[in-house]
Structures are given as C-alpha cells and as structure tokens.
Amino acid sequence: MTELTLNIPGVKVLRLHEKHIDEVIELMNKEGWYYYDHHELKRYLNLNQDCFTLLKDGRIVGSIFTTNYGNQAWIGNIIVAKEARGMGLATKLIRGVIDYLYENKHVLTFRLGAVPLAIGLYKKVGFHAEAFTTSQEAALPLKAEYERLNLGDNILVQRLETHDLEAIGEIDKRYFKSKRLQFLMNVYNDSIKESCFCLKDQKKVVGFLMLRRRKASKDEGHFAEGPDYAYRLGPSCVLPEYGINGFKALLQKAIRVINEEVQQLVGSAKIYAVFPKNANKEEIYEDTRELAKAMGMDTNIKLDRVFDEHDLIFGAQKSKKNEEQWKYMKNLGFHQEYFEQVMSYTLGEALNTQPSKRKAEETRADTEGIFASATPGDKA
C-alpha cells in the first residue's frame, strides 16, 4: 500500500505508532487541548485508522488523524508546532491525506470540525461550511436540580448493557449517517459502565448516552494546566419524538453517578461535551475575536471573508431542540469553550456546486437526534 508523502525538504511523514502518542499529546497541550490522554489517542490505532505524524530534526512537529467509515471519513487532530509553521505543512498534510484515502480506501467525502480561525485554511483546500457545534465544559460536581419528567408509563431509563449495542448502533447510524458499531463498542468498553444509560419505550431502545473518564498524567508532565480528572460526555442520541426530556432523563441519571464518584476523588474534575448549536452571527464573531486575542492574533479580522457561505449558515432554519439543549446545559453550569464549524469536501466536485446537490448531503448528520458528539467534531 502506498504511504503518504509530502515532498517537503527536511520533513518526513511517519505513520502513527504508539511510541509517538506522548509527543503528540505534548503538542496538543501547548495548544490548550486537554481532551486526550495516551489511551484516548490509542483508540485510533485499535480501530486500524490511518493517522500520521510529521518529523523534523528528529522531533515530531505535527499530526493528522483520520476516521474512515467507508461512506465518509473525518479528519481531525490537525496540529503543527509553532516552530514548523509558515511552510504550508497543514495544507499539504490535509491534501495528502485526502488523496491517500481516495487512492487507497476509495473515500470520496471528507469532514472536519474547524475552529473559526482555521476556517480560511480549510476553504483553500475546498471545504464547504455545513453547521456549527459548540464545545462546552463544566466543573464537577455539577450543581444539578433534578426535574420530575413525565415521559410516559412505558418509558424507562435503564443501564446500558452489551446486548443493547446493536440497537444503539442503528439509532446512531440514523443520525450520524454512517455505520459506527465497532467504534461504539470500543467507546462503551472504555466508558464508566455505571454512567451509560439507554432510554427504552416498551423495552425498545429509543435513546442512549455514554460517559467516560480519564486521569491526567501530571507526573509525566502532561495536562499540567488541565483538570486532574476529565469526563467526556458522548456520544448521545435520542429519537426526536422523545426530545429534550429524553436527553434530560438520561443525563440526570449519569450526573447522579459522576457526582457521587467525584466526591471520592482527590483533585479537580471537569466534564466536557460537544453538541450542535444554532448559529448566531454576532455571538460567533465575538467568540472568534476573543480566541484571536488569546492567541495573539489580529482581532480586526474581516470575518465576513472568513465565514464563507455565512448567509447559508446564519440564515439556516433554527432548531428548537438545539436552543432548548443550549439553555439546559447552561443551567447545569456548562460554559462555552469555543465553536467548531463542521465542513465537508467531496473530491472532484466543483466548488460552485449548489449545496442541495452536493454529494456530501448524502452523509450529512441529522442533528435533531444528536445530543452529544463523541469528541470535538465527532471524529473518532
């Protein structure tokens, strides 16, 4: 099988191996990414995904991860060390991975989640805007008020068991638009079993929620600025007819478990979640300028140029479900870290193809059933 090459003097592309993971984590930490530990990134290797690192002067200076579902592939964890920037590495790496997966795995459609300041980079490659998600965090324990929810006599929240995975795989496929059963099984095996639940109507699974935890490796120098314990909420899907109350019922059960657990831990703990959000132009522009300021970049960015197709995004029909979830999460104590714009690209498709006629529409997620993604951008 052909390997990925970039033909850049002094820079070598290596396929990701477990021995590289800690160096990649160090790069992420320098950028303020505290979502992953060694075990979380090793998931990509366990699922036999194509991931690569950049080597320069004997050091890893970049990475790119992919998750191939057959009918689409997600690209993520695109990072280039500050000392290696200005060489066009990120653009060449993305194009190289797209060509590699097309030639070797026959993938046509690609997606990624872009923080606002990176949208311009992905536009140059040919990616189109689709929707927005929001990355949220909250300190634990959550100060939750438990609502009495009238779900109906036959609707129950029960512990998610191994025999439920086939059913939740079908629900996930309905909204994510790809078969991810192997991935869901892998995440479930890593999750806190006591805090994974499914919603059942007359014993039929109609929704689910998973939650996992990792301990920071501070003794090894990782996660120095992050919490001692990080909890990741997701994936979670609920059939729309059960709506926000179905999600609340699942989350309230999980919160009880983790609040009790956190009381026994020594150190700080946070919970992270990524979920769809209605696009609000002014709010997103303000968030982008704050991010630029924090990174020492120009805050007078002409954002109408950055947000390609912004009329489509900001003028899209608003989702009542997204708005209700946003308010509920804020009431629980979650606050926004940043936005991500979901973007798609189909190899060989003309840039001016009408949105409704793009091949990517066939695999575009239906966010009405998605209440939490597995990771930022739901890449893996």
mmCIF file of C-alpha atoms in Angstrom:
data_model
loop_
_atom_site.group_PDB
_atom_site.id
_atom_site.type_symbol
_atom_site.label_atom_id
_atom_site.label_comp_id
_atom_site.label_asym_id
_atom_site.label_seq_id
_atom_site.Cartn_x
_atom_site.Cartn_y
_atom_site.Cartn_z
ATOM 1 C CA MET A 1 0.000 0.000 0.000
ATOM 2 C CA THR A 2 1.300 3.433 -0.933
ATOM 3 C CA GLU A 3 2.377 5.539 2.038
ATOM 4 C CA LEU A 4 1.734 9.259 2.486
ATOM 5 C CA THR A 5 4.499 11.559 1.208
ATOM 6 C CA LEU A 6 4.634 15.372 1.102
ATOM 7 C CA ASN A 7 7.970 16.025 -0.647
ATOM 8 C CA ILE A 8 8.991 18.806 1.745
ATOM 9 C CA PRO A 9 12.753 19.087 2.364
ATOM 10 C CA GLY A 10 13.687 18.222 5.934
ATOM 11 C CA VAL A 11 10.195 16.929 6.832
ATOM 12 C CA LYS A 12 9.264 13.259 6.944
ATOM 13 C CA VAL A 13 5.781 11.756 7.261
ATOM 14 C CA LEU A 14 5.505 8.791 9.600
ATOM 15 C CA ARG A 15 2.530 6.547 10.207
ATOM 16 C CA LEU A 16 1.379 6.970 13.810
ATOM 17 C CA HIS A 17 2.680 4.341 16.228
ATOM 18 C CA GLU A 18 2.026 4.064 19.929
ATOM 19 C CA LYS A 19 5.533 5.315 20.712
ATOM 20 C CA HIS A 20 4.621 8.678 19.078
ATOM 21 C CA ILE A 21 1.472 9.338 21.118
ATOM 22 C CA ASP A 22 3.041 11.079 24.117
ATOM 23 C CA GLU A 23 4.869 13.554 21.838
ATOM 24 C CA VAL A 24 1.608 14.290 20.019
ATOM 25 C CA ILE A 25 -0.081 14.910 23.381
ATOM 26 C CA GLU A 26 2.664 17.378 24.303
ATOM 27 C CA LEU A 27 1.914 19.307 21.089
ATOM 28 C CA MET A 28 -1.785 19.321 21.937
ATOM 29 C CA ASN A 29 -1.170 20.547 25.471
ATOM 30 C CA LYS A 30 0.834 23.507 24.153
ATOM 31 C CA GLU A 31 -2.238 24.487 22.138
ATOM 32 C CA GLY A 32 -4.518 24.167 25.173
ATOM 33 C CA TRP A 33 -6.085 20.851 24.111
ATOM 34 C CA TYR A 34 -6.711 18.791 27.250
ATOM 35 C CA TYR A 35 -9.250 16.301 25.901
ATOM 36 C CA TYR A 36 -6.995 13.349 25.209
ATOM 37 C CA ASP A 37 -4.595 11.075 27.009
ATOM 38 C CA HIS A 38 -2.484 8.207 25.691
ATOM 39 C CA HIS A 39 -5.340 5.737 25.914
ATOM 40 C CA GLU A 40 -7.813 8.004 24.106
ATOM 41 C CA LEU A 41 -5.490 8.523 21.135
ATOM 42 C CA LYS A 42 -4.565 4.844 21.045
ATOM 43 C CA ARG A 43 -8.233 4.234 20.166
ATOM 44 C CA TYR A 44 -7.412 5.251 16.581
ATOM 45 C CA LEU A 45 -4.763 2.529 16.389
ATOM 46 C CA ASN A 46 -7.096 -0.049 17.939
ATOM 47 C CA LEU A 47 -9.653 0.779 15.233
ATOM 48 C CA ASN A 48 -6.993 0.485 12.494
ATOM 49 C CA GLN A 49 -7.328 4.082 11.340
ATOM 50 C CA ASP A 50 -4.862 5.980 9.148
ATOM 51 C CA CYS A 51 -3.063 8.580 11.274
ATOM 52 C CA PHE A 52 0.234 10.314 10.575
ATOM 53 C CA THR A 53 2.897 12.439 12.250
ATOM 54 C CA LEU A 54 5.413 14.929 10.892
ATOM 55 C CA LEU A 55 9.073 14.512 11.824
ATOM 56 C CA LYS A 56 11.582 17.380 11.563
ATOM 57 C CA ASP A 57 15.091 17.424 13.022
ATOM 58 C CA GLY A 58 14.342 14.237 14.931
ATOM 59 C CA ARG A 59 11.235 15.672 16.621
ATOM 60 C CA ILE A 60 7.527 15.237 15.976
ATOM 61 C CA VAL A 61 6.203 18.640 14.894
ATOM 62 C CA GLY A 62 2.748 17.781 13.607
ATOM 63 C CA SER A 63 -0.058 15.256 13.364
ATOM 64 C CA ILE A 64 -3.232 14.414 11.491
ATOM 65 C CA PHE A 65 -5.750 11.723 12.428
ATOM 66 C CA THR A 66 -8.489 10.187 10.289
ATOM 67 C CA THR A 67 -11.520 8.021 10.976
ATOM 68 C CA ASN A 68 -12.823 6.189 7.919
ATOM 69 C CA TYR A 69 -16.436 4.993 7.994
ATOM 70 C CA GLY A 70 -16.481 3.879 4.363
ATOM 71 C CA ASN A 71 -19.068 6.331 3.027
ATOM 72 C CA GLN A 72 -17.211 9.261 4.627
ATOM 73 C CA ALA A 73 -14.025 9.978 6.572
ATOM 74 C CA TRP A 74 -13.453 12.516 9.332
ATOM 75 C CA ILE A 75 -10.162 14.358 9.614
ATOM 76 C CA GLY A 76 -9.010 15.737 12.945
ATOM 77 C CA ASN A 77 -6.235 16.472 15.418
ATOM 78 C CA ILE A 78 -4.527 18.577 12.746
ATOM 79 C CA ILE A 79 -1.681 20.294 14.532
ATOM 80 C CA VAL A 80 1.639 21.834 13.510
ATOM 81 C CA ALA A 81 4.141 23.041 16.110
ATOM 82 C CA LYS A 82 4.767 26.786 16.137
ATOM 83 C CA GLU A 83 8.400 26.375 15.089
ATOM 84 C CA ALA A 84 7.317 24.468 11.954
ATOM 85 C CA ARG A 85 4.629 26.886 10.766
ATOM 86 C CA GLY A 86 4.897 29.070 7.698
ATOM 87 C CA MET A 87 5.879 26.168 5.427
ATOM 88 C CA GLY A 88 2.356 25.270 4.324
ATOM 89 C CA LEU A 89 2.569 21.957 6.197
ATOM 90 C CA ALA A 90 -1.052 21.871 7.353
ATOM 91 C CA THR A 91 -2.491 22.429 3.867
ATOM 92 C CA LYS A 92 -0.171 19.869 2.290
ATOM 93 C CA LEU A 93 -0.913 17.378 5.056
ATOM 94 C CA ILE A 94 -4.690 17.674 4.587
ATOM 95 C CA ARG A 95 -4.453 17.370 0.803
ATOM 96 C CA GLY A 96 -2.061 14.453 1.162
ATOM 97 C CA VAL A 97 -4.421 12.573 3.487
ATOM 98 C CA ILE A 98 -7.418 13.194 1.189
ATOM 99 C CA ASP A 99 -5.507 11.846 -1.812
ATOM 100 C CA TYR A 100 -4.220 8.904 0.223
ATOM 101 C CA LEU A 101 -7.673 7.820 1.440
ATOM 102 C CA TYR A 102 -9.178 8.286 -2.008
ATOM 103 C CA GLU A 103 -6.485 6.258 -3.770
ATOM 104 C CA ASN A 104 -6.169 3.513 -1.160
ATOM 105 C CA LYS A 105 -9.600 3.367 0.538
ATOM 106 C CA HIS A 106 -11.835 4.892 -2.199
ATOM 107 C CA VAL A 107 -13.244 7.563 0.134
ATOM 108 C CA LEU A 108 -14.918 10.489 -1.677
ATOM 109 C CA THR A 109 -16.421 12.645 1.078
ATOM 110 C CA PHE A 110 -14.430 14.154 3.955
ATOM 111 C CA ARG A 111 -15.471 16.139 7.019
ATOM 112 C CA LEU A 112 -13.780 18.009 9.811
ATOM 113 C CA GLY A 113 -14.581 20.392 12.647
ATOM 114 C CA ALA A 114 -12.874 23.782 12.274
ATOM 115 C CA VAL A 115 -12.362 26.365 14.991
ATOM 116 C CA PRO A 116 -13.259 29.739 13.432
ATOM 117 C CA LEU A 117 -9.658 30.884 12.982
ATOM 118 C CA ALA A 118 -8.875 27.775 10.891
ATOM 119 C CA ILE A 119 -11.835 28.066 8.515
ATOM 120 C CA GLY A 120 -9.812 30.045 5.967
ATOM 121 C CA LEU A 121 -7.241 27.233 5.787
ATOM 122 C CA TYR A 122 -9.859 24.584 5.051
ATOM 123 C CA LYS A 123 -11.619 26.780 2.489
ATOM 124 C CA LYS A 124 -8.381 26.863 0.488
ATOM 125 C CA VAL A 125 -8.473 23.063 0.307
ATOM 126 C CA GLY A 126 -12.091 23.175 -0.916
ATOM 127 C CA PHE A 127 -14.165 22.517 2.215
ATOM 128 C CA HIS A 128 -17.695 23.940 2.492
ATOM 129 C CA ALA A 129 -19.474 25.114 5.648
ATOM 130 C CA GLU A 130 -22.313 22.903 6.931
ATOM 131 C CA ALA A 131 -23.229 23.644 10.540
ATOM 132 C CA PHE A 132 -21.924 24.690 13.952
ATOM 133 C CA THR A 133 -21.213 22.760 17.119
ATOM 134 C CA THR A 134 -20.207 24.116 20.500
ATOM 135 C CA SER A 135 -17.608 22.680 22.857
ATOM 136 C CA GLN A 136 -18.658 23.085 26.482
ATOM 137 C CA GLU A 137 -17.087 22.406 29.854
ATOM 138 C CA ALA A 138 -18.229 22.479 33.485
ATOM 139 C CA ALA A 139 -16.575 21.965 36.834
ATOM 140 C CA LEU A 140 -17.587 18.857 38.757
ATOM 141 C CA PRO A 141 -19.612 18.062 40.741
ATOM 142 C CA LEU A 142 -22.459 19.637 38.793
ATOM 143 C CA LYS A 143 -24.980 21.553 40.866
ATOM 144 C CA ALA A 144 -27.910 19.885 39.196
ATOM 145 C CA GLU A 145 -31.578 20.317 40.048
ATOM 146 C CA TYR A 146 -33.356 17.091 39.206
ATOM 147 C CA GLU A 147 -36.565 17.594 37.285
ATOM 148 C CA ARG A 148 -39.562 15.340 37.518
ATOM 149 C CA LEU A 149 -40.019 14.347 33.902
ATOM 150 C CA ASN A 150 -43.275 12.899 32.628
ATOM 151 C CA LEU A 151 -42.002 10.544 29.935
ATOM 152 C CA GLY A 152 -44.947 8.158 29.984
ATOM 153 C CA ASP A 153 -45.758 4.920 31.781
ATOM 154 C CA ASN A 154 -43.831 2.643 29.427
ATOM 155 C CA ILE A 155 -40.665 4.762 29.064
ATOM 156 C CA LEU A 156 -37.761 3.926 31.350
ATOM 157 C CA VAL A 157 -34.095 4.846 31.754
ATOM 158 C CA GLN A 158 -32.015 1.710 32.226
ATOM 159 C CA ARG A 159 -28.344 0.868 32.485
ATOM 160 C CA LEU A 160 -26.854 0.344 29.025
ATOM 161 C CA GLU A 161 -25.762 -3.269 28.619
ATOM 162 C CA THR A 162 -23.668 -5.011 25.965
ATOM 163 C CA HIS A 163 -26.774 -6.565 24.385
ATOM 164 C CA ASP A 164 -28.126 -3.020 23.723
ATOM 165 C CA LEU A 165 -25.208 -2.026 21.471
ATOM 166 C CA GLU A 166 -26.735 -3.335 18.227
ATOM 167 C CA ALA A 167 -29.847 -1.213 18.833
ATOM 168 C CA ILE A 168 -27.945 1.954 19.706
ATOM 169 C CA GLY A 169 -25.773 1.361 16.618
ATOM 170 C CA GLU A 170 -28.915 1.577 14.474
ATOM 171 C CA ILE A 171 -30.026 4.831 16.163
ATOM 172 C CA ASP A 172 -26.547 6.304 15.769
ATOM 173 C CA LYS A 173 -26.456 5.335 12.065
ATOM 174 C CA ARG A 174 -29.827 7.033 11.518
ATOM 175 C CA TYR A 175 -28.459 10.420 12.651
ATOM 176 C CA PHE A 176 -24.714 10.226 12.061
ATOM 177 C CA LYS A 177 -25.326 8.624 8.632
ATOM 178 C CA SER A 178 -22.511 6.063 8.931
ATOM 179 C CA LYS A 179 -22.135 2.586 10.431
ATOM 180 C CA ARG A 180 -20.110 3.026 13.626
ATOM 181 C CA LEU A 181 -20.878 -0.090 15.646
ATOM 182 C CA GLN A 182 -17.200 -1.044 16.112
ATOM 183 C CA PHE A 183 -16.445 2.465 17.308
ATOM 184 C CA LEU A 184 -19.423 2.499 19.681
ATOM 185 C CA MET A 185 -18.384 -0.850 21.136
ATOM 186 C CA ASN A 186 -14.869 0.479 21.679
ATOM 187 C CA VAL A 187 -16.136 3.627 23.415
ATOM 188 C CA TYR A 188 -18.543 1.619 25.563
ATOM 189 C CA ASN A 189 -15.734 -0.660 26.716
ATOM 190 C CA ASP A 190 -13.811 2.464 27.782
ATOM 191 C CA SER A 191 -16.775 4.103 29.471
ATOM 192 C CA ILE A 192 -17.878 4.128 33.081
ATOM 193 C CA LYS A 193 -20.470 1.369 32.817
ATOM 194 C CA GLU A 194 -22.449 2.760 35.767
ATOM 195 C CA SER A 195 -22.972 6.062 33.902
ATOM 196 C CA CYS A 196 -24.001 4.688 30.499
ATOM 197 C CA PHE A 197 -27.766 4.592 30.038
ATOM 198 C CA CYS A 198 -30.369 3.903 27.395
ATOM 199 C CA LEU A 199 -33.931 5.172 27.090
ATOM 200 C CA LYS A 200 -36.460 2.416 26.422
ATOM 201 C CA ASP A 201 -40.074 2.610 25.320
ATOM 202 C CA GLN A 202 -41.817 -0.723 25.898
ATOM 203 C CA LYS A 203 -38.351 -2.339 26.107
ATOM 204 C CA LYS A 204 -37.269 -0.865 22.740
ATOM 205 C CA VAL A 205 -34.163 1.365 22.770
ATOM 206 C CA VAL A 206 -35.065 4.914 21.681
ATOM 207 C CA GLY A 207 -32.040 6.804 23.008
ATOM 208 C CA PHE A 208 -28.666 6.368 24.715
ATOM 209 C CA LEU A 209 -25.864 8.221 26.482
ATOM 210 C CA MET A 210 -22.267 7.218 27.203
ATOM 211 C CA LEU A 211 -19.786 8.866 29.539
ATOM 212 C CA ARG A 212 -16.106 8.129 30.126
ATOM 213 C CA ARG A 213 -13.329 9.390 32.374
ATOM 214 C CA ARG A 214 -9.559 9.635 32.298
ATOM 215 C CA LYS A 215 -6.975 10.677 34.878
ATOM 216 C CA ALA A 216 -4.392 13.267 33.861
ATOM 217 C CA SER A 217 -0.771 12.129 33.673
ATOM 218 C CA LYS A 218 0.616 15.111 35.544
ATOM 219 C CA ASP A 219 3.533 13.152 36.975
ATOM 220 C CA GLU A 220 4.782 12.742 33.410
ATOM 221 C CA GLY A 221 4.390 16.416 32.593
ATOM 222 C CA HIS A 222 1.139 16.079 30.628
ATOM 223 C CA PHE A 223 -2.049 18.084 31.226
ATOM 224 C CA ALA A 224 -0.231 20.483 33.552
ATOM 225 C CA GLU A 225 -2.914 23.136 33.073
ATOM 226 C CA GLY A 226 -5.875 20.813 32.763
ATOM 227 C CA PRO A 227 -8.002 19.149 35.461
ATOM 228 C CA ASP A 228 -6.836 16.114 37.432
ATOM 229 C CA TYR A 229 -9.795 14.187 36.025
ATOM 230 C CA ALA A 230 -11.610 14.815 32.747
ATOM 231 C CA TYR A 231 -15.018 13.330 31.940
ATOM 232 C CA ARG A 232 -16.247 13.167 28.352
ATOM 233 C CA LEU A 233 -19.987 13.187 27.697
ATOM 234 C CA GLY A 234 -20.961 11.446 24.487
ATOM 235 C CA PRO A 235 -21.933 10.040 22.181
ATOM 236 C CA SER A 236 -25.633 10.522 22.885
ATOM 237 C CA CYS A 237 -28.599 10.235 20.537
ATOM 238 C CA VAL A 238 -32.329 10.353 21.278
ATOM 239 C CA LEU A 239 -35.145 9.868 18.776
ATOM 240 C CA PRO A 240 -36.699 13.336 18.171
ATOM 241 C CA GLU A 241 -40.164 12.294 19.355
ATOM 242 C CA TYR A 242 -38.673 11.847 22.856
ATOM 243 C CA GLY A 243 -36.795 15.152 22.522
ATOM 244 C CA ILE A 244 -35.047 17.183 25.163
ATOM 245 C CA ASN A 245 -36.869 15.430 28.022
ATOM 246 C CA GLY A 246 -35.493 12.099 26.889
ATOM 247 C CA PHE A 247 -31.972 13.544 26.926
ATOM 248 C CA LYS A 248 -32.553 15.155 30.333
ATOM 249 C CA ALA A 249 -33.693 11.818 31.777
ATOM 250 C CA LEU A 250 -30.507 10.119 30.556
ATOM 251 C CA LEU A 251 -28.187 12.905 31.679
ATOM 252 C CA GLN A 252 -29.763 13.224 35.131
ATOM 253 C CA LYS A 253 -29.051 9.550 35.760
ATOM 254 C CA ALA A 254 -25.438 9.959 34.615
ATOM 255 C CA ILE A 255 -24.949 13.122 36.699
ATOM 256 C CA ARG A 256 -26.013 11.318 39.866
ATOM 257 C CA VAL A 257 -23.343 8.677 39.238
ATOM 258 C CA ILE A 258 -20.472 11.032 38.454
ATOM 259 C CA ASN A 259 -21.319 13.497 41.231
ATOM 260 C CA GLU A 260 -21.096 10.661 43.744
ATOM 261 C CA GLU A 261 -17.851 9.450 42.192
ATOM 262 C CA VAL A 262 -16.225 12.891 42.086
ATOM 263 C CA GLN A 263 -16.873 13.353 45.809
ATOM 264 C CA GLN A 264 -14.498 10.442 46.394
ATOM 265 C CA LEU A 265 -11.719 11.707 44.102
ATOM 266 C CA VAL A 266 -8.715 13.750 45.213
ATOM 267 C CA GLY A 267 -8.149 16.674 42.850
ATOM 268 C CA SER A 268 -10.062 18.776 40.344
ATOM 269 C CA ALA A 269 -12.521 17.380 37.819
ATOM 270 C CA LYS A 270 -14.283 18.755 34.749
ATOM 271 C CA ILE A 271 -16.790 17.411 32.268
ATOM 272 C CA TYR A 272 -16.610 18.190 28.538
ATOM 273 C CA ALA A 273 -19.369 17.981 25.939
ATOM 274 C CA VAL A 274 -19.785 18.821 22.249
ATOM 275 C CA PHE A 275 -23.244 19.281 20.773
ATOM 276 C CA PRO A 276 -24.988 21.044 17.843
ATOM 277 C CA LYS A 277 -25.750 24.726 18.298
ATOM 278 C CA ASN A 278 -27.825 27.250 16.377
ATOM 279 C CA ALA A 279 -25.561 29.698 14.577
ATOM 280 C CA ASN A 280 -25.691 33.272 15.824
ATOM 281 C CA LYS A 281 -23.569 35.573 13.700
ATOM 282 C CA GLU A 282 -22.746 38.207 16.317
ATOM 283 C CA GLU A 283 -22.020 35.633 19.030
ATOM 284 C CA ILE A 284 -19.726 33.603 16.797
ATOM 285 C CA TYR A 285 -17.878 36.697 15.589
ATOM 286 C CA GLU A 286 -17.307 37.821 19.182
ATOM 287 C CA ASP A 287 -16.110 34.349 20.166
ATOM 288 C CA THR A 288 -13.709 34.335 17.221
ATOM 289 C CA ARG A 289 -12.224 37.722 18.128
ATOM 290 C CA GLU A 290 -11.722 36.597 21.743
ATOM 291 C CA LEU A 291 -9.932 33.487 20.506
ATOM 292 C CA ALA A 292 -7.746 35.587 18.208
ATOM 293 C CA LYS A 293 -6.844 37.893 21.105
ATOM 294 C CA ALA A 294 -5.932 34.941 23.330
ATOM 295 C CA MET A 295 -3.651 33.616 20.589
ATOM 296 C CA GLY A 296 -2.001 36.998 19.975
ATOM 297 C CA MET A 297 -3.547 37.360 16.515
ATOM 298 C CA ASP A 298 -5.157 40.305 14.756
ATOM 299 C CA THR A 299 -8.574 40.952 16.328
ATOM 300 C CA ASN A 300 -9.682 43.160 13.432
ATOM 301 C CA ILE A 301 -10.248 40.171 11.181
ATOM 302 C CA LYS A 302 -12.731 40.769 8.371
ATOM 303 C CA LEU A 303 -14.865 37.850 9.415
ATOM 304 C CA ASP A 304 -17.338 38.026 6.533
ATOM 305 C CA ARG A 305 -14.435 36.808 4.399
ATOM 306 C CA VAL A 306 -13.525 34.052 6.850
ATOM 307 C CA PHE A 307 -17.038 32.676 7.173
ATOM 308 C CA ASP A 308 -17.600 31.553 3.620
ATOM 309 C CA GLU A 309 -21.277 30.838 2.874
ATOM 310 C CA HIS A 310 -22.222 32.645 6.074
ATOM 311 C CA ASP A 311 -25.610 33.582 4.631
ATOM 312 C CA LEU A 312 -26.379 29.882 4.259
ATOM 313 C CA ILE A 313 -25.151 29.070 7.773
ATOM 314 C CA PHE A 314 -26.574 32.014 9.665
ATOM 315 C CA GLY A 315 -29.772 32.115 7.649
ATOM 316 C CA ALA A 316 -30.473 28.409 8.141
ATOM 317 C CA GLN A 317 -33.632 27.291 9.875
ATOM 318 C CA LYS A 318 -33.095 27.350 13.627
ATOM 319 C CA SER A 319 -33.605 24.194 15.642
ATOM 320 C CA LYS A 320 -35.842 24.415 18.708
ATOM 321 C CA LYS A 321 -34.161 21.301 20.068
ATOM 322 C CA ASN A 322 -30.691 22.925 19.824
ATOM 323 C CA GLU A 323 -31.922 26.037 21.626
ATOM 324 C CA GLU A 324 -33.558 24.034 24.423
ATOM 325 C CA GLN A 325 -30.442 21.937 24.931
ATOM 326 C CA TRP A 326 -28.226 25.039 24.969
ATOM 327 C CA LYS A 327 -30.309 26.611 27.755
ATOM 328 C CA TYR A 328 -30.453 23.374 29.736
ATOM 329 C CA MET A 329 -26.675 22.859 29.643
ATOM 330 C CA LYS A 330 -26.072 26.458 30.730
ATOM 331 C CA ASN A 331 -28.385 25.943 33.692
ATOM 332 C CA LEU A 332 -26.337 22.902 34.710
ATOM 333 C CA GLY A 333 -23.194 25.042 34.850
ATOM 334 C CA PHE A 334 -21.685 24.405 31.422
ATOM 335 C CA HIS A 335 -19.979 27.290 29.672
ATOM 336 C CA GLN A 336 -18.693 27.581 26.150
ATOM 337 C CA GLU A 337 -15.057 26.906 25.287
ATOM 338 C CA TYR A 338 -15.296 27.500 21.554
ATOM 339 C CA PHE A 339 -17.323 26.929 18.390
ATOM 340 C CA GLU A 340 -16.487 24.471 15.669
ATOM 341 C CA GLN A 341 -17.790 24.779 12.148
ATOM 342 C CA VAL A 342 -18.472 21.405 10.550
ATOM 343 C CA MET A 343 -17.141 21.471 6.991
ATOM 344 C CA SER A 344 -17.284 18.948 4.151
ATOM 345 C CA TYR A 345 -15.373 18.283 0.939
ATOM 346 C CA THR A 346 -16.023 15.845 -1.892
ATOM 347 C CA LEU A 347 -13.114 15.023 -4.156
ATOM 348 C CA GLY A 348 -13.666 16.137 -7.749
ATOM 349 C CA GLU A 349 -16.786 18.172 -7.022
ATOM 350 C CA ALA A 350 -16.957 21.691 -8.447
ATOM 351 C CA LEU A 351 -16.588 24.457 -5.855
ATOM 352 C CA ASN A 352 -19.756 26.181 -7.064
ATOM 353 C CA THR A 353 -21.976 23.084 -6.779
ATOM 354 C CA GLN A 354 -25.284 24.034 -5.190
ATOM 355 C CA PRO A 355 -25.495 22.898 -1.529
ATOM 356 C CA SER A 356 -28.578 20.731 -2.104
ATOM 357 C CA LYS A 357 -26.804 18.879 -4.930
ATOM 358 C CA ARG A 358 -23.508 18.182 -3.149
ATOM 359 C CA LYS A 359 -22.660 14.529 -2.644
ATOM 360 C CA ALA A 360 -21.829 15.364 0.979
ATOM 361 C CA GLU A 361 -25.555 15.873 1.632
ATOM 362 C CA GLU A 362 -25.989 12.081 1.478
ATOM 363 C CA THR A 363 -23.861 11.666 4.620
ATOM 364 C CA ARG A 364 -24.634 14.922 6.409
ATOM 365 C CA ALA A 365 -25.587 14.273 10.039
ATOM 366 C CA ASP A 366 -29.153 14.958 11.146
ATOM 367 C CA THR A 367 -28.598 16.972 14.317
ATOM 368 C CA GLU A 368 -32.207 16.656 15.506
ATOM 369 C CA GLY A 369 -31.310 13.325 17.076
ATOM 370 C CA ILE A 370 -27.753 14.126 18.208
ATOM 371 C CA PHE A 371 -27.362 15.457 21.744
ATOM 372 C CA ALA A 372 -23.633 14.906 22.291
ATOM 373 C CA SER A 373 -20.754 14.027 19.984
ATOM 374 C CA ALA A 374 -18.068 11.547 20.987
ATOM 375 C CA THR A 375 -15.226 14.049 20.622
ATOM 376 C CA PRO A 376 -14.765 17.540 19.234
ATOM 377 C CA GLY A 377 -16.112 17.202 15.695
ATOM 378 C CA ASP A 378 -17.106 13.595 16.421
ATOM 379 C CA LYS A 379 -14.018 12.448 14.564
ATOM 380 C CA ALA A 380 -13.470 9.237 16.434
#
